């Protein structure tokens, strides 16, 4: 199984949680156990779009109980009647091997996953930024031996990239260190925010310079937050910025 | 039977302003302006995973290549079936 595998380095490992919960996209080769007309395969793929039930496979890292997963799209790319190439966009934690098995059951002939390549993990996609281990090692050598950092700079994203598809809230300099100490975010600290935030949504808290401060859970909608002049607007869940980068401007030391 | 759900990466959002205030240049800096060493320490790469090894092994290699103490991957991609790690 190949493809997009974002790897967070050192301090950036703190954002992994956001990536693990992000949607994924794959391109997959499924092998059917009998010849099936393309139209019928298409119809079954269509049926699996939306919310499906999935029991994690035997070798899974989670408890094997029936759970629901969202399938955003499932598109047939090519089929010769037995091997089916398709594209799937799905919620984090969807097992594609199991999806193939279940598609086979629905088709009545049985099926298994033959090949799989991930083409998206949250904001990371199969584009020019994708690097191989060889390429990475070359770029590092170039920096170590020739002091040329251009390639490393080009291919290593700042950790903020991982938060690209989360709704964002930008806060005052004076609110930053409090959040870094684990405080929840209060309405007066918010300077701007993105549309479409609903209570309980995962949000990312940023400084005005665009540095990630924390992962949080919204307590109100965008519209409500805009009107609020006091009270909490987001619960801090994972602090991303070390303490002391911004000055401590809050009262009452611990 | 099922209703279509739009993928979260297609959500279009725009920024709305609640209050205005300048940020002080005295602390913090834009993420892209870190010195290279710090840039690596706060970095994330979009790796093209090779088929043989597990996600965990690949992460360990990245750690070794870049001389890091810590690294982690965002979402396991199982090792290829030929590696014998996954049941057929």
Short mmCIF file of N, CA and C in Angstrom, two decimals, chain A residues 1-13 16 19-20 23-24 26 46-47 49-51 59 70 72-73 97 112 114 117-118 120 124-125 127 129-133 136-137 140 143 149 152-153 155-160 162 165 167 170 172-173 187 190-197 208-211 222 225-226 228 245-247, chain B residues 1-10 12-37 39-56 58-59 61-62 64-81 84-88:
data_model
loop_
_atom_site.label_atom_id
_atom_site.label_comp_id
_atom_site.label_asym_id
_atom_site.label_seq_id
_atom_site.Cartn_x
_atom_site.Cartn_y
_atom_site.Cartn_z
N UNK A 1 0.85 -1.17 0.00
CA UNK A 1 0.00 0.00 0.00
C UNK A 1 0.89 1.23 0.00
N UNK A 2 0.66 2.11 -0.92
CA UNK A 2 1.55 3.25 -1.09
C UNK A 2 0.77 4.55 -0.99
N UNK A 3 1.48 5.65 -1.21
CA UNK A 3 0.83 6.95 -1.32
C UNK A 3 1.04 7.88 -0.16
N UNK A 4 0.16 8.86 -0.08
CA UNK A 4 0.26 9.97 0.86
C UNK A 4 0.32 9.53 2.33
N UNK A 5 1.49 9.75 2.93
CA UNK A 5 1.66 9.45 4.36
C UNK A 5 2.33 10.67 5.00
N UNK A 6 1.54 11.59 5.54
CA UNK A 6 2.17 12.77 6.14
C UNK A 6 2.98 12.36 7.36
N UNK A 7 4.21 12.89 7.46
CA UNK A 7 5.04 12.59 8.62
C UNK A 7 5.41 13.89 9.32
N UNK A 8 5.02 13.97 10.58
CA UNK A 8 5.26 15.17 11.38
C UNK A 8 6.57 15.02 12.12
N UNK A 9 7.38 16.09 12.12
CA UNK A 9 8.71 16.05 12.72
C UNK A 9 8.75 16.79 14.06
N UNK A 10 9.39 16.18 15.03
CA UNK A 10 9.61 16.79 16.35
C UNK A 10 8.37 17.49 16.91
N UNK A 11 8.46 18.81 17.09
CA UNK A 11 7.37 19.60 17.67
C UNK A 11 6.04 19.42 16.94
N UNK A 12 6.14 19.19 15.63
CA UNK A 12 4.94 19.09 14.81
C UNK A 12 4.12 17.83 15.10
N UNK A 13 4.71 16.86 15.84
CA UNK A 13 3.95 15.64 16.13
C UNK A 13 2.65 15.97 16.89
N UNK A 16 -0.60 15.74 14.84
CA UNK A 16 -1.01 14.46 14.24
C UNK A 16 -2.46 14.12 14.53
N UNK A 19 -4.69 15.22 11.93
CA UNK A 19 -4.59 14.45 10.69
C UNK A 19 -5.27 13.09 10.79
N UNK A 20 -5.14 12.49 11.97
CA UNK A 20 -5.74 11.16 12.16
C UNK A 20 -7.26 11.23 12.00
N UNK A 23 -10.39 13.30 6.76
CA UNK A 23 -10.87 12.41 5.70
C UNK A 23 -9.72 11.96 4.80
N UNK A 24 -9.91 10.83 4.13
CA UNK A 24 -8.88 10.28 3.26
C UNK A 24 -9.47 10.00 1.88
N UNK A 26 -8.56 7.42 -1.59
CA UNK A 26 -7.72 6.34 -2.10
C UNK A 26 -8.09 6.02 -3.54
N UNK A 46 -22.55 3.11 -6.05
CA UNK A 46 -23.46 4.22 -5.76
C UNK A 46 -24.17 4.00 -4.42
N UNK A 47 -24.59 2.74 -4.21
CA UNK A 47 -25.30 2.38 -2.99
C UNK A 47 -24.46 2.57 -1.74
N UNK A 49 -22.36 4.94 -1.17
CA UNK A 49 -22.07 6.34 -0.86
C UNK A 49 -23.01 6.80 0.25
N UNK A 50 -22.51 7.66 1.14
CA UNK A 50 -23.32 8.11 2.26
C UNK A 50 -22.80 7.48 3.54
N UNK A 51 -23.69 7.19 4.49
CA UNK A 51 -23.24 6.58 5.74
C UNK A 51 -23.37 5.07 5.64
N UNK A 59 -7.63 -8.00 11.97
CA UNK A 59 -6.38 -7.33 12.35
C UNK A 59 -6.60 -5.84 12.29
N UNK A 70 -18.51 7.50 7.04
CA UNK A 70 -19.06 8.26 5.91
C UNK A 70 -18.25 8.01 4.65
N UNK A 72 -17.80 9.64 1.10
CA UNK A 72 -18.16 10.88 0.40
C UNK A 72 -18.40 10.62 -1.08
N UNK A 73 -17.56 9.80 -1.68
CA UNK A 73 -17.78 9.40 -3.07
C UNK A 73 -17.07 8.09 -3.34
N UNK A 97 -9.94 -2.37 2.76
CA UNK A 97 -9.93 -3.81 2.55
C UNK A 97 -11.32 -4.40 2.88
N UNK A 112 -12.05 -9.04 -3.21
CA UNK A 112 -11.00 -8.66 -2.26
C UNK A 112 -10.18 -7.49 -2.80
N UNK A 114 -7.01 -5.64 -4.02
CA UNK A 114 -5.81 -6.10 -4.69
C UNK A 114 -4.68 -5.11 -4.48
N UNK A 117 -3.68 2.74 -3.08
CA UNK A 117 -2.79 3.90 -2.99
C UNK A 117 -3.58 5.06 -2.41
N UNK A 118 -3.04 5.69 -1.37
CA UNK A 118 -3.73 6.83 -0.76
C UNK A 118 -3.39 8.08 -1.54
N UNK A 120 -5.04 11.13 -0.69
CA UNK A 120 -5.26 12.28 0.18
C UNK A 120 -5.32 11.86 1.64
N UNK A 124 -3.30 17.03 2.79
CA UNK A 124 -2.17 16.54 1.99
C UNK A 124 -2.68 15.71 0.81
N UNK A 125 -2.28 16.09 -0.38
CA UNK A 125 -2.72 15.37 -1.57
C UNK A 125 -1.53 14.93 -2.40
N UNK A 127 0.51 15.62 -4.93
CA UNK A 127 0.88 16.72 -5.82
C UNK A 127 2.41 16.86 -5.84
N UNK A 129 4.33 18.23 -3.94
CA UNK A 129 4.98 18.26 -2.64
C UNK A 129 5.31 16.86 -2.12
N UNK A 130 4.78 15.85 -2.81
CA UNK A 130 5.01 14.46 -2.38
C UNK A 130 6.50 14.10 -2.54
N UNK A 131 7.12 13.59 -1.48
CA UNK A 131 8.54 13.21 -1.56
C UNK A 131 8.75 11.73 -1.27
N UNK A 132 9.76 11.16 -1.88
CA UNK A 132 10.12 9.78 -1.58
C UNK A 132 11.23 9.82 -0.52
N UNK A 133 11.51 8.68 0.09
CA UNK A 133 12.59 8.59 1.07
C UNK A 133 13.93 8.95 0.43
N UNK A 136 14.20 12.68 0.02
CA UNK A 136 14.38 13.30 1.33
C UNK A 136 15.84 13.21 1.77
N UNK A 137 16.42 12.06 1.57
CA UNK A 137 17.79 11.84 1.97
C UNK A 137 18.74 12.71 1.13
N UNK A 140 18.53 16.33 2.39
CA UNK A 140 19.20 16.51 3.67
C UNK A 140 20.72 16.59 3.46
N UNK A 143 21.86 19.90 2.19
CA UNK A 143 21.92 20.92 3.23
C UNK A 143 23.16 20.72 4.11
N UNK A 149 19.76 24.96 1.70
CA UNK A 149 18.52 24.56 2.39
C UNK A 149 17.27 24.74 1.54
N UNK A 152 14.98 21.60 1.19
CA UNK A 152 14.37 21.23 2.47
C UNK A 152 13.24 22.20 2.80
N UNK A 153 13.47 23.47 2.58
CA UNK A 153 12.47 24.49 2.83
C UNK A 153 11.23 24.31 1.95
N UNK A 155 10.19 21.42 0.56
CA UNK A 155 9.43 20.19 0.75
C UNK A 155 8.97 19.93 2.18
N UNK A 156 9.52 20.68 3.14
CA UNK A 156 9.01 20.53 4.50
C UNK A 156 8.02 21.67 4.75
N UNK A 157 6.78 21.28 4.99
CA UNK A 157 5.75 22.29 5.27
C UNK A 157 5.82 22.70 6.73
N UNK A 158 5.44 23.94 7.04
CA UNK A 158 5.26 24.26 8.46
C UNK A 158 4.07 23.46 8.99
N UNK A 159 4.05 23.14 10.27
CA UNK A 159 3.00 22.25 10.79
C UNK A 159 1.60 22.83 10.62
N UNK A 160 1.52 24.13 10.40
CA UNK A 160 0.21 24.77 10.19
C UNK A 160 -0.52 24.18 8.97
N UNK A 162 -1.05 21.19 8.26
CA UNK A 162 -1.92 20.09 8.68
C UNK A 162 -3.30 20.58 9.13
N UNK A 165 -7.54 22.47 6.57
CA UNK A 165 -8.96 22.32 6.29
C UNK A 165 -9.85 22.46 7.53
N UNK A 167 -11.71 24.74 10.42
CA UNK A 167 -12.09 26.15 10.55
C UNK A 167 -11.17 26.85 11.56
N UNK A 170 -8.67 33.41 14.82
CA UNK A 170 -7.46 34.20 15.04
C UNK A 170 -7.64 35.01 16.32
N UNK A 172 -6.07 37.53 19.77
CA UNK A 172 -5.20 38.65 20.16
C UNK A 172 -3.88 38.11 20.72
N UNK A 173 -2.81 38.90 20.55
CA UNK A 173 -1.51 38.56 21.15
C UNK A 173 -1.66 38.30 22.65
N UNK A 187 -14.60 34.95 24.40
CA UNK A 187 -15.03 35.80 23.29
C UNK A 187 -14.16 37.04 23.04
N UNK A 190 -11.01 36.76 20.67
CA UNK A 190 -11.14 36.43 19.25
C UNK A 190 -11.17 37.70 18.39
N UNK A 191 -10.30 37.75 17.37
CA UNK A 191 -10.29 38.90 16.47
C UNK A 191 -11.05 38.59 15.18
N UNK A 192 -10.82 37.40 14.65
CA UNK A 192 -11.57 37.01 13.44
C UNK A 192 -11.73 35.50 13.44
N UNK A 193 -12.68 35.03 12.65
CA UNK A 193 -12.92 33.59 12.57
C UNK A 193 -13.57 33.25 11.25
N UNK A 194 -13.58 31.94 10.94
CA UNK A 194 -14.13 31.52 9.66
C UNK A 194 -15.62 31.20 9.76
N UNK A 195 -16.27 31.30 8.64
CA UNK A 195 -17.71 31.03 8.58
C UNK A 195 -17.96 29.53 8.69
N UNK A 196 -19.18 29.19 9.05
CA UNK A 196 -19.60 27.79 9.04
C UNK A 196 -19.25 26.99 10.28
N UNK A 197 -18.73 27.66 11.34
CA UNK A 197 -18.40 26.93 12.57
C UNK A 197 -19.71 26.66 13.33
N UNK A 208 -2.25 36.09 14.98
CA UNK A 208 -2.45 36.91 13.79
C UNK A 208 -1.31 36.73 12.78
N UNK A 209 -0.16 36.22 13.27
CA UNK A 209 0.96 35.97 12.36
C UNK A 209 0.80 34.63 11.65
N UNK A 210 -0.26 33.91 12.00
CA UNK A 210 -0.52 32.64 11.33
C UNK A 210 0.14 31.45 11.99
N UNK A 211 0.59 31.60 13.25
CA UNK A 211 1.19 30.47 13.97
C UNK A 211 0.07 29.70 14.67
N UNK A 222 -20.31 30.42 14.43
CA UNK A 222 -19.66 31.65 13.95
C UNK A 222 -20.53 32.86 14.27
N UNK A 225 -20.60 33.64 18.01
CA UNK A 225 -19.32 34.16 18.50
C UNK A 225 -19.15 35.63 18.11
N UNK A 226 -19.59 35.98 16.90
CA UNK A 226 -19.48 37.37 16.44
C UNK A 226 -20.27 38.31 17.35
N UNK A 228 -20.98 37.66 20.63
CA UNK A 228 -20.66 37.51 22.07
C UNK A 228 -19.64 38.54 22.54
N UNK A 245 6.25 31.94 24.26
CA UNK A 245 6.58 32.55 22.96
C UNK A 245 5.97 33.95 22.93
N UNK A 246 4.76 34.06 23.44
CA UNK A 246 4.08 35.34 23.59
C UNK A 246 4.10 35.70 25.06
N UNK A 247 4.05 37.00 25.39
CA UNK A 247 4.14 37.39 26.80
C UNK A 247 2.89 37.00 27.59
N UNK B 1 -31.40 5.08 -0.71
CA UNK B 1 -31.18 4.56 0.64
C UNK B 1 -30.24 5.49 1.41
N UNK B 2 -29.25 6.02 0.75
CA UNK B 2 -28.31 6.90 1.46
C UNK B 2 -28.31 8.30 0.83
N UNK B 3 -27.91 9.29 1.63
CA UNK B 3 -27.83 10.64 1.09
C UNK B 3 -26.37 11.01 0.92
N UNK B 4 -26.09 11.78 -0.09
CA UNK B 4 -24.71 12.20 -0.38
C UNK B 4 -24.18 13.13 0.71
N UNK B 5 -22.93 12.89 1.10
CA UNK B 5 -22.28 13.74 2.09
C UNK B 5 -21.06 14.37 1.40
N UNK B 6 -20.94 15.68 1.47
CA UNK B 6 -19.81 16.36 0.82
C UNK B 6 -18.55 16.14 1.63
N UNK B 7 -17.40 15.87 0.96
CA UNK B 7 -16.15 15.71 1.71
C UNK B 7 -15.76 17.00 2.43
N UNK B 8 -15.21 16.88 3.64
CA UNK B 8 -14.88 18.08 4.42
C UNK B 8 -13.87 19.00 3.73
N UNK B 9 -13.02 18.42 2.86
CA UNK B 9 -12.00 19.26 2.21
C UNK B 9 -12.61 20.15 1.12
N UNK B 10 -13.88 19.96 0.82
CA UNK B 10 -14.51 20.82 -0.19
C UNK B 10 -15.26 21.99 0.42
N UNK B 12 -16.12 25.42 1.63
CA UNK B 12 -15.57 26.75 1.36
C UNK B 12 -15.88 27.63 2.57
N UNK B 13 -14.84 28.29 3.10
CA UNK B 13 -15.04 29.17 4.25
C UNK B 13 -14.47 30.54 3.94
N UNK B 14 -15.04 31.55 4.58
CA UNK B 14 -14.42 32.87 4.45
C UNK B 14 -14.22 33.44 5.84
N UNK B 15 -13.35 34.43 5.93
CA UNK B 15 -12.96 34.98 7.22
C UNK B 15 -13.86 36.17 7.56
N UNK B 16 -14.37 36.19 8.79
CA UNK B 16 -15.14 37.35 9.23
C UNK B 16 -14.45 37.99 10.42
N UNK B 17 -14.46 39.32 10.45
CA UNK B 17 -13.73 40.05 11.48
C UNK B 17 -14.66 40.44 12.62
N UNK B 18 -14.17 40.18 13.83
CA UNK B 18 -14.95 40.51 15.03
C UNK B 18 -14.41 41.78 15.66
N UNK B 19 -13.07 41.91 15.69
CA UNK B 19 -12.43 43.10 16.26
C UNK B 19 -11.09 43.28 15.57
N UNK B 20 -10.55 44.49 15.57
CA UNK B 20 -9.26 44.74 14.93
C UNK B 20 -8.21 45.07 15.98
N UNK B 21 -7.02 44.52 15.78
CA UNK B 21 -5.90 44.84 16.66
C UNK B 21 -4.63 44.43 15.95
N UNK B 22 -3.57 45.23 16.13
CA UNK B 22 -2.29 44.91 15.50
C UNK B 22 -1.59 43.82 16.30
N UNK B 23 -0.76 43.03 15.62
CA UNK B 23 0.07 42.06 16.33
C UNK B 23 1.46 42.67 16.50
N UNK B 24 2.08 42.45 17.65
CA UNK B 24 3.39 43.05 17.90
C UNK B 24 4.49 42.27 17.21
N UNK B 25 5.41 42.98 16.53
CA UNK B 25 6.53 42.27 15.88
C UNK B 25 7.54 41.75 16.89
N UNK B 26 7.37 42.09 18.17
CA UNK B 26 8.36 41.70 19.17
C UNK B 26 8.33 40.21 19.52
N UNK B 27 7.19 39.56 19.35
CA UNK B 27 7.17 38.12 19.66
C UNK B 27 6.53 37.31 18.55
N UNK B 28 6.98 36.07 18.48
CA UNK B 28 6.49 35.15 17.46
C UNK B 28 6.99 35.54 16.08
N UNK B 29 6.83 34.66 15.11
CA UNK B 29 7.08 35.03 13.71
C UNK B 29 6.26 34.15 12.80
N UNK B 30 6.10 34.63 11.57
CA UNK B 30 5.33 33.86 10.59
C UNK B 30 5.94 32.47 10.44
N UNK B 31 5.09 31.44 10.30
CA UNK B 31 5.61 30.07 10.23
C UNK B 31 6.68 29.87 9.15
N UNK B 32 6.56 30.60 8.03
CA UNK B 32 7.54 30.38 6.96
C UNK B 32 8.87 31.10 7.23
N UNK B 33 8.91 31.91 8.29
CA UNK B 33 10.14 32.68 8.55
C UNK B 33 11.04 32.07 9.63
N UNK B 34 10.75 30.84 10.02
CA UNK B 34 11.63 30.15 10.97
C UNK B 34 13.01 29.92 10.35
N UNK B 35 14.10 30.02 11.14
CA UNK B 35 15.40 29.57 10.62
C UNK B 35 15.29 28.07 10.27
N UNK B 36 16.11 27.58 9.34
CA UNK B 36 15.94 26.23 8.80
C UNK B 36 15.88 25.14 9.88
N UNK B 37 16.76 25.23 10.87
CA UNK B 37 16.77 24.20 11.91
C UNK B 37 15.39 24.13 12.59
N UNK B 39 12.64 25.32 11.34
CA UNK B 39 11.66 24.96 10.33
C UNK B 39 11.49 23.43 10.29
N UNK B 40 12.61 22.71 10.36
CA UNK B 40 12.56 21.24 10.37
C UNK B 40 11.87 20.75 11.64
N UNK B 41 12.21 21.37 12.76
CA UNK B 41 11.64 20.96 14.06
C UNK B 41 10.13 21.18 14.15
N UNK B 42 9.60 22.05 13.31
CA UNK B 42 8.15 22.31 13.32
C UNK B 42 7.52 21.88 12.01
N UNK B 43 8.21 20.96 11.32
CA UNK B 43 7.80 20.64 9.95
C UNK B 43 6.98 19.38 9.81
N UNK B 44 6.40 19.29 8.63
CA UNK B 44 5.64 18.09 8.29
C UNK B 44 5.86 17.82 6.80
N UNK B 45 6.13 16.57 6.47
CA UNK B 45 6.38 16.26 5.06
C UNK B 45 5.27 15.38 4.50
N UNK B 46 5.07 15.50 3.21
CA UNK B 46 4.07 14.71 2.50
C UNK B 46 4.82 13.56 1.83
N UNK B 47 4.99 12.48 2.58
CA UNK B 47 5.81 11.37 2.09
C UNK B 47 5.02 10.42 1.19
N UNK B 48 5.68 9.99 0.12
CA UNK B 48 5.11 8.96 -0.75
C UNK B 48 5.58 7.63 -0.19
N UNK B 49 4.70 6.95 0.51
CA UNK B 49 5.09 5.71 1.18
C UNK B 49 5.41 4.60 0.16
N UNK B 50 6.60 3.98 0.30
CA UNK B 50 6.91 2.84 -0.58
C UNK B 50 6.08 1.62 -0.14
N UNK B 51 5.88 0.62 -1.03
CA UNK B 51 4.95 -0.46 -0.74
C UNK B 51 5.39 -1.47 0.33
N UNK B 52 6.66 -1.78 0.44
CA UNK B 52 7.07 -2.86 1.34
C UNK B 52 6.88 -2.64 2.83
N UNK B 53 7.58 -1.68 3.41
CA UNK B 53 7.61 -1.52 4.86
C UNK B 53 6.31 -0.95 5.44
N UNK B 54 6.14 -1.08 6.75
CA UNK B 54 4.96 -0.54 7.42
C UNK B 54 5.12 0.97 7.60
N UNK B 55 4.01 1.63 7.86
CA UNK B 55 4.04 3.08 8.10
C UNK B 55 4.99 3.42 9.23
N UNK B 56 4.99 2.54 10.22
CA UNK B 56 5.83 2.74 11.39
C UNK B 56 7.31 2.67 11.03
N UNK B 58 8.62 3.18 8.05
CA UNK B 58 8.93 4.31 7.19
C UNK B 58 9.19 5.56 8.04
N UNK B 59 8.37 5.74 9.07
CA UNK B 59 8.53 6.88 9.97
C UNK B 59 9.89 6.81 10.67
N UNK B 61 12.54 5.48 9.47
CA UNK B 61 13.58 5.82 8.49
C UNK B 61 13.68 7.32 8.32
N UNK B 62 12.54 8.00 8.28
CA UNK B 62 12.54 9.46 8.14
C UNK B 62 13.29 10.08 9.32
N UNK B 64 15.65 8.75 11.01
CA UNK B 64 17.08 8.50 10.84
C UNK B 64 17.67 9.41 9.76
N UNK B 65 16.97 9.54 8.64
CA UNK B 65 17.46 10.35 7.53
C UNK B 65 17.66 11.81 7.97
N UNK B 66 16.69 12.35 8.70
CA UNK B 66 16.74 13.77 9.08
C UNK B 66 17.39 13.99 10.46
N UNK B 67 17.91 12.93 11.06
CA UNK B 67 18.56 13.00 12.38
C UNK B 67 17.63 13.61 13.42
N UNK B 68 16.46 13.03 13.56
CA UNK B 68 15.48 13.57 14.50
C UNK B 68 15.32 12.66 15.71
N UNK B 69 14.79 13.24 16.79
CA UNK B 69 14.49 12.45 17.98
C UNK B 69 13.08 11.92 17.90
N UNK B 70 12.19 12.71 17.28
CA UNK B 70 10.78 12.36 17.29
C UNK B 70 10.14 12.60 15.94
N UNK B 71 9.29 11.69 15.53
CA UNK B 71 8.49 11.86 14.31
C UNK B 71 7.28 10.96 14.42
N UNK B 72 6.22 11.33 13.76
CA UNK B 72 5.01 10.50 13.81
C UNK B 72 4.23 10.65 12.53
N UNK B 73 3.46 9.62 12.18
CA UNK B 73 2.73 9.69 10.92
C UNK B 73 1.23 9.91 11.15
N UNK B 74 0.61 10.50 10.15
CA UNK B 74 -0.81 10.83 10.26
C UNK B 74 -1.68 9.81 9.55
N UNK B 75 -1.96 8.71 10.19
CA UNK B 75 -2.87 7.71 9.59
C UNK B 75 -2.13 6.56 8.96
N UNK B 76 -2.22 5.40 9.56
CA UNK B 76 -1.52 4.21 9.09
C UNK B 76 -1.97 3.78 7.70
N UNK B 77 -0.99 3.49 6.87
CA UNK B 77 -1.25 2.87 5.58
C UNK B 77 -0.61 1.50 5.72
N UNK B 78 -1.40 0.43 5.67
CA UNK B 78 -0.84 -0.88 5.95
C UNK B 78 0.27 -1.24 4.94
N UNK B 79 1.17 -2.12 5.39
CA UNK B 79 2.25 -2.57 4.52
C UNK B 79 1.65 -3.38 3.37
N UNK B 80 2.39 -3.50 2.29
CA UNK B 80 1.87 -4.23 1.14
C UNK B 80 1.60 -5.69 1.49
N UNK B 81 0.61 -6.31 0.83
CA UNK B 81 0.23 -7.68 1.19
C UNK B 81 1.37 -8.67 0.98
N UNK B 84 3.55 -9.87 3.89
CA UNK B 84 3.09 -10.90 4.80
C UNK B 84 2.59 -10.35 6.13
N UNK B 85 2.41 -9.05 6.20
CA UNK B 85 1.98 -8.48 7.47
C UNK B 85 0.47 -8.47 7.63
N UNK B 86 -0.21 -8.49 6.48
CA UNK B 86 -1.66 -8.42 6.54
C UNK B 86 -2.26 -9.71 6.00
N UNK B 87 -3.36 -10.13 6.55
CA UNK B 87 -4.00 -11.35 6.06
C UNK B 87 -4.62 -11.13 4.69
N UNK B 88 -4.62 -12.16 3.87
CA UNK B 88 -5.24 -12.03 2.55
C UNK B 88 -6.72 -12.27 2.64
#
